């Protein structure tokens, strides 16, 4: 007998309950003829280790708790169903039934090494959280959501029907997980991963991330993401926007991609043009500063960081993370140059600006408290 109910799409593909029962009987016949139960038993130690690894990852729990805090609501209680015998895939099957979610995770041998086979749990935690966030963010996009125009190619992640609703739902999940990534590993990690997603067919992410920074800076006004959702959905309705801003965004994304590929000269040119096209955007100035810093142009990097700080400060709380990151980056550069007094001043400004759970706080505290002048 089946240990868990079949997912809805599987039941539909089988032609309903009777079709599913016939399939299940055929599967039982296969198990009997092939003596699959003996095969499974012979490999039970391997599957036991798989279960132990999965249980350990699932119990870490840090990311789900962070997601709940960010969303302002509880994630559904979840049952994990490992699927070690499914063909490898980079996704999971997730559904919610009567308030309880079921997450079927496809796991597989990921690498062979001196310690034996490792299963594909490197992304297990992130994959689980991504799917759990869907349970909260998917209902925020109403049925029939259609801002107009063609659905951008690729923005359904290859896993959903080509509809604006599915496109928006996947965008929202990626945007939230990127902001969680920034909180955990820093803004640079977010920018790098965002560039991958944008190049993969998610063109609305930059603007969604900008809106989410505003959400983070005004949680008293927006205690839950659900209350903030109309502003996120408006992003999809204003994609025509300002032609200058669109051009600047395209140049900036290309510049970040060139930087990640190690093409510093090309990145510098693209980001400089992006800043000229959108002179009020502090994030572009910050990215240019990082690029110049990496290229060894300390003087140019300091000026770009300064512009990022000034632009973010002028824009108000909405850009606090860009301002704090620019201050932190400038502090690091000044410290390396031996300008420790100015470096400490920037570190203190970043600490005053950022909340206590800011990912860069520990580094700035160490800098402020470091001995020497």
Coordinates of C-alpha atoms in Angstrom, one line a residue:
X1 CA 0.0 0.0 0.0
X2 CA 1.2 3.6 -0.7
X3 CA 2.8 5.2 2.4
X4 CA 1.8 8.7 1.3
X5 CA -1.0 10.0 -0.9
X6 CA 0.0 10.6 -4.5
X7 CA 0.6 14.2 -5.5
X8 CA -2.3 15.7 -7.3
X9 CA -0.6 16.0 -10.7
X10 CA 0.4 12.3 -10.5
X11 CA -3.2 11.3 -9.8
X12 CA -4.4 13.4 -12.7
X13 CA -1.8 11.9 -15.1
X14 CA -3.0 8.4 -14.1
X15 CA -6.6 9.3 -15.1
X16 CA -8.0 9.4 -11.6
X17 CA -8.3 7.1 -8.7
X18 CA -8.9 3.9 -10.7
X19 CA -6.1 4.6 -13.0
X20 CA -3.8 5.3 -10.0
X21 CA -4.8 2.0 -8.4
X22 CA -4.0 0.1 -11.6
X23 CA -0.6 1.8 -11.8
X24 CA 0.0 0.9 -8.1
X25 CA -0.9 -2.8 -8.8
X26 CA 1.5 -2.8 -11.8
X27 CA 4.2 -1.4 -9.6
X28 CA 3.6 -4.1 -7.0
X29 CA 3.9 -6.7 -9.7
X30 CA 7.2 -5.2 -10.8
X31 CA 8.5 -5.4 -7.2
X32 CA 7.5 -9.0 -7.0
X33 CA 8.9 -10.1 -10.3
X34 CA 12.2 -8.1 -10.0
X35 CA 12.6 -9.0 -6.3
X36 CA 13.1 -5.3 -5.7
X37 CA 12.4 -5.7 -2.0
X38 CA 15.6 -7.8 -1.7
X39 CA 17.5 -5.2 -3.7
X40 CA 16.3 -2.5 -1.4
X41 CA 17.1 -4.5 1.8
X42 CA 20.6 -5.1 0.5
X43 CA 21.2 -1.4 0.4
X44 CA 19.4 -0.4 3.5
X45 CA 22.6 0.8 5.3
X46 CA 23.1 3.3 2.4
X47 CA 19.5 4.5 2.7
X48 CA 19.7 4.7 6.5
X49 CA 22.7 7.0 6.1
X50 CA 20.8 9.1 3.6
X51 CA 17.9 9.5 6.0
X52 CA 20.3 10.5 8.8
X53 CA 21.9 13.2 6.7
X54 CA 18.6 14.5 5.6
X55 CA 17.3 14.5 9.2
X56 CA 20.3 16.4 10.4
X57 CA 19.9 19.1 7.7
X58 CA 16.2 19.4 8.3
X59 CA 16.7 19.9 12.0
X60 CA 19.2 22.7 11.6
X61 CA 16.2 25.0 11.2
X62 CA 18.0 28.3 11.0
X63 CA 16.9 29.2 7.5
X64 CA 13.2 28.4 8.1
X65 CA 13.1 30.5 11.2
X66 CA 14.8 33.4 9.4
X67 CA 12.2 33.0 6.6
X68 CA 9.4 33.2 9.1
X69 CA 10.8 36.3 10.6
X70 CA 11.2 37.9 7.2
X71 CA 7.7 37.0 6.0
X72 CA 6.1 37.9 9.3
X73 CA 4.1 34.6 9.3
X74 CA 4.6 31.0 10.2
X75 CA 5.6 28.5 7.6
X76 CA 3.3 25.4 7.3
X77 CA 4.2 22.3 9.2
X78 CA 6.0 20.0 6.8
X79 CA 6.5 16.3 6.2
X80 CA 9.6 15.4 4.3
X81 CA 9.4 12.4 1.9
X82 CA 12.8 11.4 0.6
X83 CA 12.9 9.9 -2.9
X84 CA 16.2 8.2 -3.3
X85 CA 15.1 6.1 -6.3
X86 CA 13.7 8.9 -8.5
X87 CA 15.9 10.1 -11.4
X88 CA 18.0 13.1 -10.3
X89 CA 16.4 16.5 -10.6
X90 CA 17.3 19.9 -9.2
X91 CA 13.9 20.4 -7.9
X92 CA 11.3 19.1 -5.4
X93 CA 7.6 18.3 -5.4
X94 CA 5.7 20.5 -2.9
X95 CA 2.1 20.7 -2.1
X96 CA -0.1 21.9 0.8
X97 CA -3.1 20.0 2.0
X98 CA -5.4 21.4 4.7
X99 CA -2.6 23.5 6.2
X100 CA 0.0 20.8 6.3
X101 CA 2.6 20.8 3.5
X102 CA 4.3 17.7 2.0
X103 CA 7.7 18.1 0.5
X104 CA 9.0 15.2 -1.7
X105 CA 12.7 15.7 -2.1
X106 CA 14.6 14.0 -4.9
X107 CA 18.0 13.0 -3.5
X108 CA 20.9 11.3 -5.2
X109 CA 24.6 10.4 -5.0
X110 CA 26.3 13.8 -5.6
X111 CA 30.0 12.9 -5.5
X112 CA 32.4 10.1 -4.9
X113 CA 35.3 10.8 -2.6
X114 CA 37.6 9.3 0.1
X115 CA 34.6 9.3 2.5
X116 CA 32.4 7.4 0.1
X117 CA 29.3 8.6 -1.6
X118 CA 27.9 12.0 -0.6
X119 CA 24.2 12.8 -1.2
X120 CA 23.0 16.0 -2.8
X121 CA 22.4 17.9 0.4
X122 CA 24.6 20.8 -0.3
X123 CA 21.6 22.8 -1.4
X124 CA 19.1 20.8 0.6
X125 CA 18.4 23.5 3.2
X126 CA 18.0 26.2 0.6
X127 CA 15.8 24.1 -1.6
X128 CA 13.5 23.2 1.3
X129 CA 13.2 26.9 2.4
X130 CA 12.6 27.9 -1.2
X131 CA 9.7 25.5 -1.5
X132 CA 8.3 26.4 2.0
X133 CA 8.3 30.1 1.1
X134 CA 6.2 29.3 -1.9
X135 CA 3.4 28.3 0.5
X136 CA 3.3 31.8 1.8
X137 CA 4.1 33.9 -1.3
X138 CA 2.2 32.0 -4.0
X139 CA -1.3 33.1 -2.6
X140 CA -0.1 36.7 -2.8
X141 CA -0.4 36.6 -6.6
X142 CA -4.2 36.5 -7.4
X143 CA -5.8 34.1 -9.9
X144 CA -5.8 35.6 -13.4
X145 CA -2.9 38.0 -12.6
X146 CA -2.0 39.5 -16.0
X147 CA -0.1 42.8 -16.1
X148 CA -0.1 42.6 -19.9
X149 CA 2.4 41.8 -22.6
X150 CA 4.2 38.5 -23.2
X151 CA 5.5 36.5 -20.3
X152 CA 9.3 36.8 -20.2
X153 CA 11.0 33.7 -21.7
X154 CA 12.4 31.6 -18.9
X155 CA 10.9 33.3 -16.0
X156 CA 8.8 30.3 -15.1
X157 CA 12.0 28.4 -14.2
X158 CA 11.0 25.6 -16.6
X159 CA 8.8 24.1 -13.9
X160 CA 5.5 25.9 -14.3
X161 CA 3.1 26.7 -17.1
X162 CA 3.9 29.8 -19.1
X163 CA 1.6 32.2 -17.2
X164 CA 2.1 35.6 -15.6
X165 CA 0.9 34.3 -12.3
X166 CA 3.4 31.5 -12.2
X167 CA 6.1 33.9 -13.4
X168 CA 5.3 36.4 -10.6
X169 CA 5.1 33.6 -8.0
X170 CA 8.6 32.3 -8.9
X171 CA 10.0 35.8 -9.0
X172 CA 8.7 36.5 -5.5
X173 CA 10.3 33.4 -4.0
X174 CA 13.6 34.1 -5.6
X175 CA 13.5 37.7 -4.4
X176 CA 12.8 36.7 -0.8
X177 CA 15.4 34.0 -0.8
X178 CA 18.0 36.4 -2.2
X179 CA 17.3 38.9 0.6
X180 CA 17.7 36.0 3.1
X181 CA 21.0 35.2 1.4
X182 CA 22.1 38.8 1.8
X183 CA 21.3 38.7 5.5
X184 CA 23.3 35.5 5.9
X185 CA 26.3 36.0 3.6
X186 CA 26.3 39.6 2.6
X187 CA 25.1 41.9 -0.2
X188 CA 27.9 40.7 -2.5
X189 CA 26.6 37.1 -2.4
X190 CA 23.1 38.3 -3.2
X191 CA 24.4 40.4 -6.2
X192 CA 26.3 37.4 -7.6
X193 CA 23.3 35.0 -7.3
X194 CA 20.9 37.6 -8.6
X195 CA 23.0 38.1 -11.7
X196 CA 22.7 34.4 -12.4
X197 CA 18.9 34.4 -12.0
X198 CA 18.5 37.6 -14.1
X199 CA 20.6 36.1 -16.9
X200 CA 18.5 32.9 -16.6
X201 CA 15.2 34.7 -17.4
X202 CA 14.0 36.6 -14.3
X203 CA 14.2 40.2 -15.4
X204 CA 12.1 41.7 -12.5
X205 CA 14.4 40.7 -9.7
X206 CA 16.4 43.9 -9.5
X207 CA 13.3 46.0 -8.9
X208 CA 11.8 43.5 -6.6
X209 CA 15.0 43.5 -4.5
X210 CA 14.9 47.3 -4.3
X211 CA 11.3 47.2 -3.1
X212 CA 12.1 44.5 -0.5
X213 CA 14.9 46.7 0.9
X214 CA 12.2 49.3 1.5
X215 CA 10.1 46.6 3.2
X216 CA 13.0 45.7 5.5
X217 CA 13.5 49.3 6.5
X218 CA 9.9 49.9 7.5
X219 CA 8.7 46.7 9.2
X220 CA 6.6 48.7 11.7
X221 CA 4.6 49.9 8.8
X222 CA 4.7 46.5 7.0
X223 CA 4.8 43.8 9.6
X224 CA 4.1 41.0 7.1
X225 CA 5.1 40.5 3.5
X226 CA 1.4 39.9 2.7
X227 CA 0.6 43.6 3.5
X228 CA 3.5 44.7 1.4
X229 CA 2.6 42.5 -1.6
X230 CA 0.7 45.1 -3.7
X231 CA 3.9 47.1 -4.0
X232 CA 5.7 44.0 -5.2
X233 CA 3.0 43.2 -7.7
X234 CA 3.1 46.7 -9.1
X235 CA 6.7 46.0 -10.3
X236 CA 5.3 43.7 -12.9
X237 CA 2.8 46.3 -14.1
X238 CA 5.4 49.1 -14.6
X239 CA 8.0 47.2 -16.6
X240 CA 7.8 49.8 -19.4
X241 CA 9.2 52.4 -16.9
X242 CA 11.7 55.0 -17.6
X243 CA 13.8 54.2 -20.7
X244 CA 16.9 55.6 -19.0
X245 CA 16.4 53.4 -15.9
X246 CA 15.8 50.4 -18.1
X247 CA 19.0 51.1 -20.0
X248 CA 20.9 51.7 -16.7
X249 CA 19.6 48.4 -15.3
X250 CA 20.6 46.4 -18.3
X251 CA 24.1 48.0 -18.3
X252 CA 24.5 47.4 -14.6
X253 CA 23.5 43.7 -14.9
X254 CA 25.9 43.2 -17.8
X255 CA 28.6 44.9 -15.7
X256 CA 28.0 42.7 -12.7
X257 CA 28.1 39.6 -15.0
X258 CA 31.4 40.8 -16.5
X259 CA 32.8 41.4 -13.0
X260 CA 31.9 37.9 -11.9
X261 CA 33.6 36.6 -15.0
X262 CA 36.8 38.4 -14.1
X263 CA 36.6 40.9 -16.9
X264 CA 37.3 44.0 -14.8
X265 CA 38.0 46.4 -17.6
X266 CA 34.7 45.5 -19.4
X267 CA 32.8 45.6 -16.0
X268 CA 34.3 49.1 -15.2
X269 CA 33.1 50.5 -18.6
X270 CA 29.6 49.0 -18.3
X271 CA 29.1 50.1 -14.7
X272 CA 30.4 53.6 -15.4
X273 CA 27.9 53.9 -18.3
X274 CA 25.1 52.6 -16.0
X275 CA 25.9 55.2 -13.4
X276 CA 25.8 57.9 -16.0
X277 CA 22.4 56.7 -17.1
X278 CA 21.0 56.5 -13.6
X279 CA 22.9 59.0 -11.5
X280 CA 20.7 58.7 -8.5
X281 CA 21.1 54.9 -8.1
X282 CA 23.4 54.2 -5.1
X283 CA 23.6 50.5 -5.9
X284 CA 25.2 51.0 -9.2
X285 CA 27.8 53.4 -7.6
X286 CA 28.5 50.7 -5.0
X287 CA 29.0 48.0 -7.6
X288 CA 31.4 50.3 -9.5
X289 CA 33.3 50.9 -6.3
X290 CA 33.7 47.2 -5.7
X291 CA 34.9 46.8 -9.3
X292 CA 37.4 49.6 -9.1
X293 CA 38.6 48.3 -5.7
X294 CA 39.2 44.9 -7.2
X295 CA 41.1 46.4 -10.2
X296 CA 43.4 48.3 -7.8
X297 CA 42.1 51.8 -8.5
X298 CA 41.8 52.8 -4.8
X299 CA 41.2 56.5 -5.5
X300 CA 38.4 55.7 -8.0
X301 CA 36.9 53.2 -5.6
X302 CA 36.9 55.7 -2.7
X303 CA 35.1 58.2 -4.9
X304 CA 32.5 55.6 -6.0
X305 CA 31.9 54.4 -2.5
X306 CA 31.4 58.0 -1.4
X307 CA 28.9 58.6 -4.2
X308 CA 27.0 55.4 -3.1
X309 CA 26.9 56.6 0.5
X310 CA 25.7 60.1 -0.4
X311 CA 23.0 58.8 -2.8
X312 CA 21.7 56.2 -0.4
X313 CA 21.6 58.7 2.5
X314 CA 19.7 61.2 0.3
X315 CA 17.2 58.5 -0.5
X316 CA 16.3 57.8 3.1
X317 CA 15.9 54.5 5.0
X318 CA 14.9 52.6 1.9
X319 CA 18.6 52.2 0.9
X320 CA 20.1 51.7 4.4
X321 CA 21.7 48.4 3.4
X322 CA 23.4 49.9 0.4
X323 CA 24.6 52.8 2.5
X324 CA 25.9 50.4 5.2
X325 CA 27.6 48.1 2.7
X326 CA 29.2 51.1 1.0
X327 CA 30.5 52.4 4.3
X328 CA 31.8 48.9 5.2
X329 CA 33.5 48.6 1.8
X330 CA 35.1 52.0 2.1
X331 CA 36.2 51.2 5.7
X332 CA 37.8 48.1 4.5
X333 CA 39.7 49.9 1.7
X334 CA 40.8 52.7 4.1
X335 CA 42.0 50.1 6.6
X336 CA 44.1 48.4 4.0
X337 CA 45.6 51.8 3.0
X338 CA 46.5 52.5 6.7
X339 CA 43.9 55.2 7.2
X340 CA 42.6 53.6 10.4
X341 CA 41.0 56.7 11.9
X342 CA 38.8 57.2 8.8
X343 CA 38.2 53.5 8.5
X344 CA 36.9 53.4 12.1
X345 CA 34.7 56.4 11.5
X346 CA 33.0 54.6 8.5
X347 CA 32.7 51.4 10.6
X348 CA 30.9 53.4 13.4
X349 CA 28.6 55.0 10.8
X350 CA 27.7 51.6 9.4
X351 CA 27.0 50.2 12.9
X352 CA 24.8 53.1 13.8
X353 CA 22.9 52.7 10.6
X354 CA 22.4 48.9 10.5
X355 CA 20.2 46.7 12.8
X356 CA 21.8 44.3 15.3
X357 CA 21.3 41.3 13.0
X358 CA 23.1 42.9 10.0
X359 CA 25.5 40.4 8.5
X360 CA 28.4 42.9 8.4
X361 CA 28.2 43.9 12.0
X362 CA 30.8 41.5 13.4
X363 CA 33.5 42.7 10.9
X364 CA 32.8 46.4 11.7
X365 CA 32.9 45.8 15.4
X366 CA 36.3 44.1 15.1
X367 CA 37.5 47.1 13.2
X368 CA 36.3 49.6 15.7
X369 CA 37.7 47.7 18.6
X370 CA 41.1 46.8 16.9
X371 CA 44.2 48.2 18.6
X372 CA 46.3 50.8 17.0
X373 CA 45.7 54.2 15.5

